[in-house]
Amino acid sequence: MPVDPVALTADLVRCPSITPAEGGALVHLEKVLTEGGFHCTRVDRGGVANLFARWGRQGANRTFGFNGHTDVVPLGDEAAWTMPPFGGQIKDGYLFGRGATDMKSGVAAFAAAAIDFVAETPPDGAIILAITGDEEGDATDGTTALLDWMAANGERMSICLVGEPTCPDVMGEAMKIGRRGSMAAFFTVTGVQGHAAYPHRARNPMPAMARLMDALSSRALDEGTDHFDPSSLQVLTIDTGNPATNVIPAQTHATVNIRFNDAHDSAALTAWMQGEADKVAADFGVQVAMRVKVSGESFVTPPGALSDLVGKAVEAETGVKPALSTSGGTSDARFVKDHCPVVEFGLTGKTMHQVDERVKVDEIRQLKAIYARILRDYFG
């Protein structure tokens, strides 16, 4: 009997797998995949649950990979939900619940497609499912742990499809062939505290921070590249915490976020910011400390065989030719790209991370059909 991706999505939504809790989602998937003929291995690391599943011979001449996650973001204001957030209930053609869109439906669709495919037409090759419980969190012990384990155990995907929601409004309209890089920089400017009436006895860090933030945010990083929009630096906060009206503070803090395209890497951007910080420190006679956190580098999978494979299947099942996009935030494709060529395709993501997150039931079935066609075309 074919695996129902709607029922499987509902089962997964009922698992309260808020990062980093496993919540029963991977336990259930392991049972379903094992019954479907997949060899499953838990690859837990750092308190994070991960699942590796393979059908077929290790080291096969070609191995198709799927990647996804079962962890979800917190509920927000639970009282604002009109449907139980972990109920997996269907109403008016929609399946409701946290993770319904991002991305338990995607995992259910590719698991169902893979199980049915190997049962109906066992392929000459292998299929790997790499599913993590740490995509919405720090992502240090999720897909990276799976890839590390695969490298240590001789497992390899030839190509990979990440099942994140990629379509803004209409099913089939976009697939991701890359992602912008993402990094944050945290600045602390330290001066000398003093009385506002005697500024010559103090050294105010505020003008220095204002100058630094202006220097960083005023620069146009680039005008965009062949596959990416222009890079963007945004000042997120400037925090001093000074309640007094007559005290020059000793210290102030600021945070910026940069989403950058393939014209840059994090090392070059870090060096540029450090240079600007050093200039401000010298000009104002203050100390400027900077700490950087890199979430991922920019990457692009050049249009070609993989994007054509996915695009043709999407168009065949939806009647819509997907645009090749690099928009949005980060995904675990930023890790997979160091292992093998990777693209992303999934359903519409209009309600992801929102209260009353929901997905059209018909889209879940359509997504399974797309994934099944991709497998048939790849192995056929």
Coordinates of C-alpha atoms in Angstrom, one line a residue:
M1 CA 0.0 0.0 0.0
P2 CA 1.4 3.5 -0.9
V3 CA 2.6 5.6 2.0
D4 CA 0.1 8.5 2.6
P5 CA 2.3 11.7 2.9
V6 CA -0.6 13.6 4.5
A7 CA -1.1 11.1 7.3
L8 CA 2.7 10.9 7.8
T9 CA 2.9 14.7 8.0
A10 CA 0.1 14.7 10.6
D11 CA 2.0 12.1 12.6
L12 CA 5.1 14.2 12.5
V13 CA 3.3 17.4 13.4
R14 CA 1.9 15.7 16.5
C15 CA 5.5 15.2 17.7
P16 CA 6.5 18.3 19.8
S17 CA 10.0 18.6 18.4
I18 CA 10.8 22.2 19.2
T19 CA 14.6 22.5 18.8
P20 CA 16.5 20.7 20.2
A21 CA 13.8 18.2 21.4
E22 CA 13.4 15.1 19.2
G23 CA 9.8 14.8 20.3
G24 CA 9.3 11.4 18.7
A25 CA 9.5 12.6 15.1
L26 CA 12.7 10.8 14.2
V27 CA 11.7 7.7 16.2
H28 CA 8.5 7.5 14.1
L29 CA 10.4 8.1 10.8
E30 CA 12.9 5.4 11.6
K31 CA 10.1 2.9 12.1
V32 CA 8.3 3.9 8.9
L33 CA 11.6 3.8 6.9
T34 CA 12.8 0.5 8.3
E35 CA 9.4 -1.1 7.4
G36 CA 9.9 0.4 3.9
G37 CA 13.2 -1.4 3.5
F38 CA 15.7 1.3 4.5
H39 CA 18.7 0.6 6.7
C40 CA 18.5 3.3 9.4
T41 CA 21.2 4.6 11.8
R42 CA 20.8 7.3 14.5
V43 CA 23.6 9.8 14.3
D44 CA 23.1 11.8 17.5
R45 CA 25.6 14.3 18.5
G46 CA 25.8 17.1 21.1
G47 CA 22.3 16.3 22.5
V48 CA 20.8 16.5 18.9
A49 CA 19.0 13.6 17.3
N50 CA 19.7 12.9 13.6
L51 CA 18.7 10.0 11.3
F52 CA 20.5 8.5 8.4
A53 CA 18.6 6.1 6.2
R54 CA 19.8 4.3 3.1
W55 CA 18.1 1.9 0.6
G56 CA 20.5 0.1 -1.7
R57 CA 24.1 -0.8 -1.7
Q58 CA 26.7 1.4 0.0
G59 CA 29.0 2.9 -2.6
A60 CA 26.5 2.4 -5.4
N61 CA 27.4 4.0 -8.8
R62 CA 24.8 6.7 -8.1
T63 CA 23.1 7.7 -5.0
F64 CA 20.2 10.2 -4.8
G65 CA 20.0 12.1 -1.5
F66 CA 17.3 13.9 0.3
N67 CA 17.9 16.2 3.2
G68 CA 15.5 17.8 5.7
H69 CA 14.7 18.5 9.3
T70 CA 12.0 17.6 11.8
D71 CA 12.8 20.2 14.4
V72 CA 10.5 23.3 14.6
V73 CA 10.6 26.8 16.0
P74 CA 8.8 27.7 19.2
L75 CA 5.0 28.3 19.2
G76 CA 5.0 32.0 20.0
D77 CA 1.8 33.1 21.7
E78 CA 0.1 29.7 22.0
A79 CA -3.2 31.4 23.0
A80 CA -3.3 33.0 19.6
W81 CA -3.5 29.6 17.8
T82 CA -7.0 28.7 16.6
M83 CA -6.0 25.1 16.0
P84 CA -3.9 22.9 18.3
P85 CA -0.2 23.6 17.4
F86 CA 0.7 19.9 17.7
G87 CA -2.7 18.5 16.7
G88 CA -2.0 17.8 13.0
Q89 CA -5.7 18.5 12.3
I90 CA -7.2 19.1 8.9
K91 CA -9.7 21.9 8.3
D92 CA -10.9 23.5 5.1
G93 CA -8.3 21.6 3.0
Y94 CA -5.3 22.6 5.2
L95 CA -3.3 20.6 7.7
F96 CA -2.5 22.8 10.7
G97 CA 0.4 22.7 13.2
R98 CA 3.9 23.8 14.0
G99 CA 6.2 22.4 11.3
A100 CA 3.3 21.7 8.9
T101 CA 5.1 23.9 6.3
D102 CA 8.6 24.1 7.6
M103 CA 9.2 21.3 7.0
K104 CA 7.6 18.1 8.2
S105 CA 5.5 18.0 5.1
G106 CA 8.6 18.0 3.0
V107 CA 10.2 15.2 5.0
A108 CA 7.0 13.2 4.8
A109 CA 6.7 13.7 1.1
F110 CA 10.2 12.6 0.2
A111 CA 10.1 9.7 2.7
A112 CA 6.8 8.5 1.2
A113 CA 8.1 9.0 -2.4
A114 CA 11.3 7.1 -1.6
I115 CA 9.6 4.2 0.1
D116 CA 7.1 3.7 -2.7
F117 CA 9.7 4.1 -5.4
V118 CA 12.0 1.4 -4.1
A119 CA 9.1 -1.0 -3.6
E120 CA 7.6 -0.5 -7.0
T121 CA 10.8 -0.1 -9.2
P122 CA 13.9 -1.0 -7.2
P123 CA 16.5 1.3 -8.8
D124 CA 20.1 0.6 -10.0
G125 CA 21.6 2.6 -7.2
A126 CA 20.9 3.9 -3.7
I127 CA 18.8 6.5 -2.0
I128 CA 19.9 8.3 1.2
L129 CA 17.7 10.3 3.5
A130 CA 19.7 12.5 5.9
I131 CA 17.2 14.0 8.4
T132 CA 18.3 16.3 11.3
G133 CA 16.7 17.7 14.4
D134 CA 18.9 20.8 14.5
E135 CA 18.2 23.0 11.5
E136 CA 16.2 25.7 13.4
G137 CA 18.8 25.9 16.2
D138 CA 22.5 26.5 16.1
A139 CA 22.9 23.8 13.4
T140 CA 26.2 22.7 14.8
D141 CA 25.3 19.1 15.5
G142 CA 22.6 18.4 12.8
T143 CA 23.3 18.0 9.1
T144 CA 27.0 18.7 9.8
A145 CA 27.0 15.7 12.2
L146 CA 25.3 13.5 9.5
L147 CA 27.9 14.6 6.9
D148 CA 30.8 14.0 9.3
W149 CA 29.4 10.5 10.1
M150 CA 28.9 9.8 6.4
A151 CA 32.5 10.7 5.6
A152 CA 33.8 8.5 8.4
N153 CA 31.7 5.6 7.3
G154 CA 32.2 5.7 3.5
E155 CA 28.7 7.0 2.7
R156 CA 28.2 9.4 -0.1
M157 CA 25.4 11.1 -2.0
S158 CA 25.9 11.8 -5.7
I159 CA 23.4 14.7 -5.7
C160 CA 21.1 16.0 -3.0
L161 CA 17.7 17.7 -2.9
V162 CA 16.8 19.6 0.2
G163 CA 13.0 19.7 0.8
E164 CA 12.7 23.1 2.3
P165 CA 9.7 25.2 1.3
T166 CA 10.9 27.3 -1.7
C167 CA 7.8 28.7 -3.4
P168 CA 6.7 32.1 -2.2
D169 CA 3.0 32.0 -3.3
V170 CA 2.3 29.4 -6.0
M171 CA 3.3 25.7 -5.9
G172 CA 6.1 25.1 -8.3
E173 CA 7.2 28.7 -8.9
A174 CA 10.7 28.6 -7.5
M175 CA 13.6 26.3 -6.6
K176 CA 16.8 27.3 -4.8
I177 CA 20.1 26.8 -6.6
G178 CA 22.1 28.7 -3.9
R179 CA 21.9 30.8 -0.8
R180 CA 23.4 34.0 0.4
G181 CA 26.0 33.9 3.1
S182 CA 25.0 35.1 6.5
M183 CA 27.1 36.5 9.3
A184 CA 26.7 38.7 12.3
A185 CA 29.2 41.1 13.9
F186 CA 29.0 42.2 17.6
F187 CA 30.8 45.5 18.5
T188 CA 31.7 46.9 21.9
V189 CA 33.1 50.4 22.1
T190 CA 34.7 51.3 25.4
G191 CA 35.5 54.9 26.5
V192 CA 35.6 56.6 29.9
Q193 CA 32.6 57.3 32.0
G194 CA 32.1 60.8 33.3
H195 CA 29.7 63.7 34.1
A196 CA 27.9 65.2 31.1
A197 CA 28.8 68.7 32.3
Y198 CA 32.5 67.9 32.2
P199 CA 33.0 66.0 28.9
H200 CA 36.8 66.8 28.9
R201 CA 37.1 64.4 31.8
A202 CA 35.4 61.6 29.9
R203 CA 35.6 59.8 26.6
N204 CA 32.2 59.2 25.1
P205 CA 31.9 55.9 23.2
M206 CA 28.6 56.9 21.6
P207 CA 29.8 59.2 18.8
A208 CA 32.4 56.5 18.0
M209 CA 29.8 53.8 17.7
A210 CA 27.6 56.1 15.6
R211 CA 30.5 56.8 13.2
L212 CA 31.3 53.1 12.9
M213 CA 27.7 52.1 12.3
D214 CA 27.4 54.8 9.7
A215 CA 30.6 53.8 8.0
L216 CA 29.5 50.2 7.8
S217 CA 25.9 50.7 6.7
S218 CA 26.6 53.5 4.2
R219 CA 28.9 51.3 2.0
A220 CA 27.3 49.6 -1.0
L221 CA 28.9 46.2 -0.8
D222 CA 28.1 45.4 -4.4
E223 CA 25.5 45.7 -7.2
G224 CA 24.6 42.1 -7.3
T225 CA 26.0 39.1 -9.3
D226 CA 24.7 36.8 -12.0
H227 CA 22.6 34.7 -9.6
F228 CA 22.3 37.0 -6.5
D229 CA 20.8 40.3 -5.5
P230 CA 23.1 43.0 -3.9
S231 CA 24.5 42.1 -0.6
S232 CA 23.1 43.9 2.5
L233 CA 24.4 45.0 5.8
Q234 CA 21.8 45.9 8.4
V235 CA 22.4 47.5 11.8
L236 CA 20.1 45.6 14.2
T237 CA 20.7 47.2 17.5
I238 CA 22.7 49.8 19.4
D239 CA 22.5 49.2 23.2
T240 CA 23.9 51.4 25.9
G241 CA 21.6 50.8 28.8
N242 CA 22.1 54.3 30.3
P243 CA 19.1 55.5 32.3
A244 CA 20.9 58.7 33.5
T245 CA 20.5 62.0 31.8
N246 CA 23.8 63.5 33.1
V247 CA 26.2 60.6 32.7
I248 CA 28.5 59.9 29.8
P249 CA 28.5 56.1 29.5
A250 CA 31.6 54.0 29.6
Q251 CA 30.5 51.5 27.0
T252 CA 28.0 50.8 24.2
H253 CA 27.3 47.7 22.1
A254 CA 25.9 47.2 18.6
T255 CA 25.1 44.3 16.3
V256 CA 25.0 44.1 12.5
N257 CA 23.9 41.4 10.1
I258 CA 25.3 40.8 6.6
R259 CA 23.6 38.7 3.9
F260 CA 26.2 38.5 1.2
N261 CA 26.4 37.1 -2.3
D262 CA 29.2 35.2 -4.1
A263 CA 31.2 38.4 -4.6
H264 CA 32.3 38.1 -1.0
D265 CA 33.4 35.6 1.7
S266 CA 33.1 36.0 5.4
A267 CA 36.9 36.4 5.9
A268 CA 37.1 39.4 3.5
L269 CA 34.0 41.1 5.1
T270 CA 35.5 40.5 8.6
A271 CA 38.7 42.1 7.6
W272 CA 36.9 45.1 6.1
M273 CA 34.8 45.6 9.3
Q274 CA 37.9 45.3 11.5
G275 CA 39.6 48.0 9.4
E276 CA 36.7 50.3 9.9
A277 CA 36.7 49.6 13.6
D278 CA 40.4 50.3 13.9
K279 CA 40.0 53.7 12.2
V280 CA 37.2 54.7 14.6
A281 CA 39.2 53.6 17.6
A282 CA 42.2 55.7 16.5
D283 CA 40.0 58.8 15.6
F284 CA 38.1 58.8 18.8
G285 CA 40.6 57.4 21.3
V286 CA 38.4 54.6 22.3
Q287 CA 38.7 50.8 22.3
V288 CA 36.6 48.8 19.8
A289 CA 36.2 45.1 20.2
M290 CA 34.6 43.0 17.5
R291 CA 33.2 39.4 17.6
V292 CA 32.0 37.7 14.4
K293 CA 29.6 34.7 14.0
V294 CA 29.4 33.1 10.5
S295 CA 26.2 31.1 9.9
G296 CA 27.3 30.1 6.4
E297 CA 29.1 31.2 3.2
S298 CA 27.4 32.1 0.0
F299 CA 27.2 29.4 -2.6
V300 CA 25.6 28.6 -5.9
T301 CA 25.0 25.3 -7.8
P302 CA 25.4 26.3 -11.4
P303 CA 22.3 25.7 -13.5
G304 CA 22.7 22.3 -15.2
A305 CA 21.8 18.7 -15.0
L306 CA 20.5 18.8 -11.4
S307 CA 18.4 21.9 -11.7
D308 CA 17.1 20.6 -15.0
L309 CA 16.1 17.3 -13.4
V310 CA 14.2 19.0 -10.7
G311 CA 12.7 21.7 -12.9
K312 CA 11.3 19.3 -15.4
A313 CA 9.7 17.2 -12.8
V314 CA 8.1 20.3 -11.1
E315 CA 6.8 21.6 -14.4
A316 CA 5.4 18.2 -15.4
E317 CA 3.5 17.9 -12.1
T318 CA 2.4 21.5 -11.6
G319 CA 2.4 23.1 -15.1
V320 CA 4.7 25.8 -13.6
K321 CA 8.3 26.2 -14.6
P322 CA 10.2 27.0 -11.5
A323 CA 12.5 30.1 -11.4
L324 CA 16.1 29.5 -10.2
S325 CA 16.3 31.5 -7.0
T326 CA 18.9 32.3 -4.4
S327 CA 16.7 34.4 -2.2
G328 CA 15.7 33.9 1.5
G329 CA 17.7 33.0 4.5
T330 CA 20.0 30.1 5.2
S331 CA 19.3 26.4 5.0
D332 CA 21.3 23.2 5.5
A333 CA 22.1 23.2 1.8
R334 CA 25.0 25.4 2.9
F335 CA 26.6 22.3 4.5
V336 CA 25.6 19.8 1.9
K337 CA 27.2 21.9 -0.9
D338 CA 30.6 20.8 0.4
H339 CA 29.6 17.1 0.0
C340 CA 27.8 17.1 -3.4
P341 CA 25.8 19.2 -5.8
V342 CA 22.6 20.4 -4.1
V343 CA 19.4 22.3 -4.9
E344 CA 16.2 22.9 -2.9
F345 CA 12.6 22.4 -3.8
G346 CA 9.5 22.3 -1.6
L347 CA 6.0 23.6 -1.2
T348 CA 4.8 27.2 -0.6
G349 CA 6.1 28.7 2.6
K350 CA 3.6 31.6 3.3
T351 CA 2.8 30.5 6.8
M352 CA 6.1 29.0 8.1
H353 CA 7.0 30.1 11.6
Q354 CA 3.6 31.9 12.0
V355 CA 0.8 31.3 14.4
D356 CA -1.6 28.7 12.8
E357 CA 1.1 27.4 10.5
R358 CA -0.6 25.3 7.9
V359 CA -0.2 23.6 4.5
K360 CA -2.6 22.7 1.8
V361 CA -3.3 19.0 1.9
D362 CA -3.3 18.8 -1.9
E363 CA 0.2 20.4 -2.0
I364 CA 1.6 17.6 0.2
R365 CA 0.3 15.0 -2.2
Q366 CA 1.6 17.1 -5.2
L367 CA 5.0 17.3 -3.6
K368 CA 5.2 13.6 -3.1
A369 CA 4.4 13.2 -6.8
I370 CA 7.2 15.6 -7.8
Y371 CA 9.7 13.8 -5.7
A372 CA 8.6 10.5 -7.1
R373 CA 9.0 11.8 -10.6
I374 CA 12.5 13.1 -9.8
L375 CA 13.5 9.6 -8.6
R376 CA 12.0 7.9 -11.7
D377 CA 13.8 10.4 -14.0
Y378 CA 17.1 10.2 -12.2
F379 CA 17.3 6.4 -12.1
G380 CA 15.4 5.8 -15.3

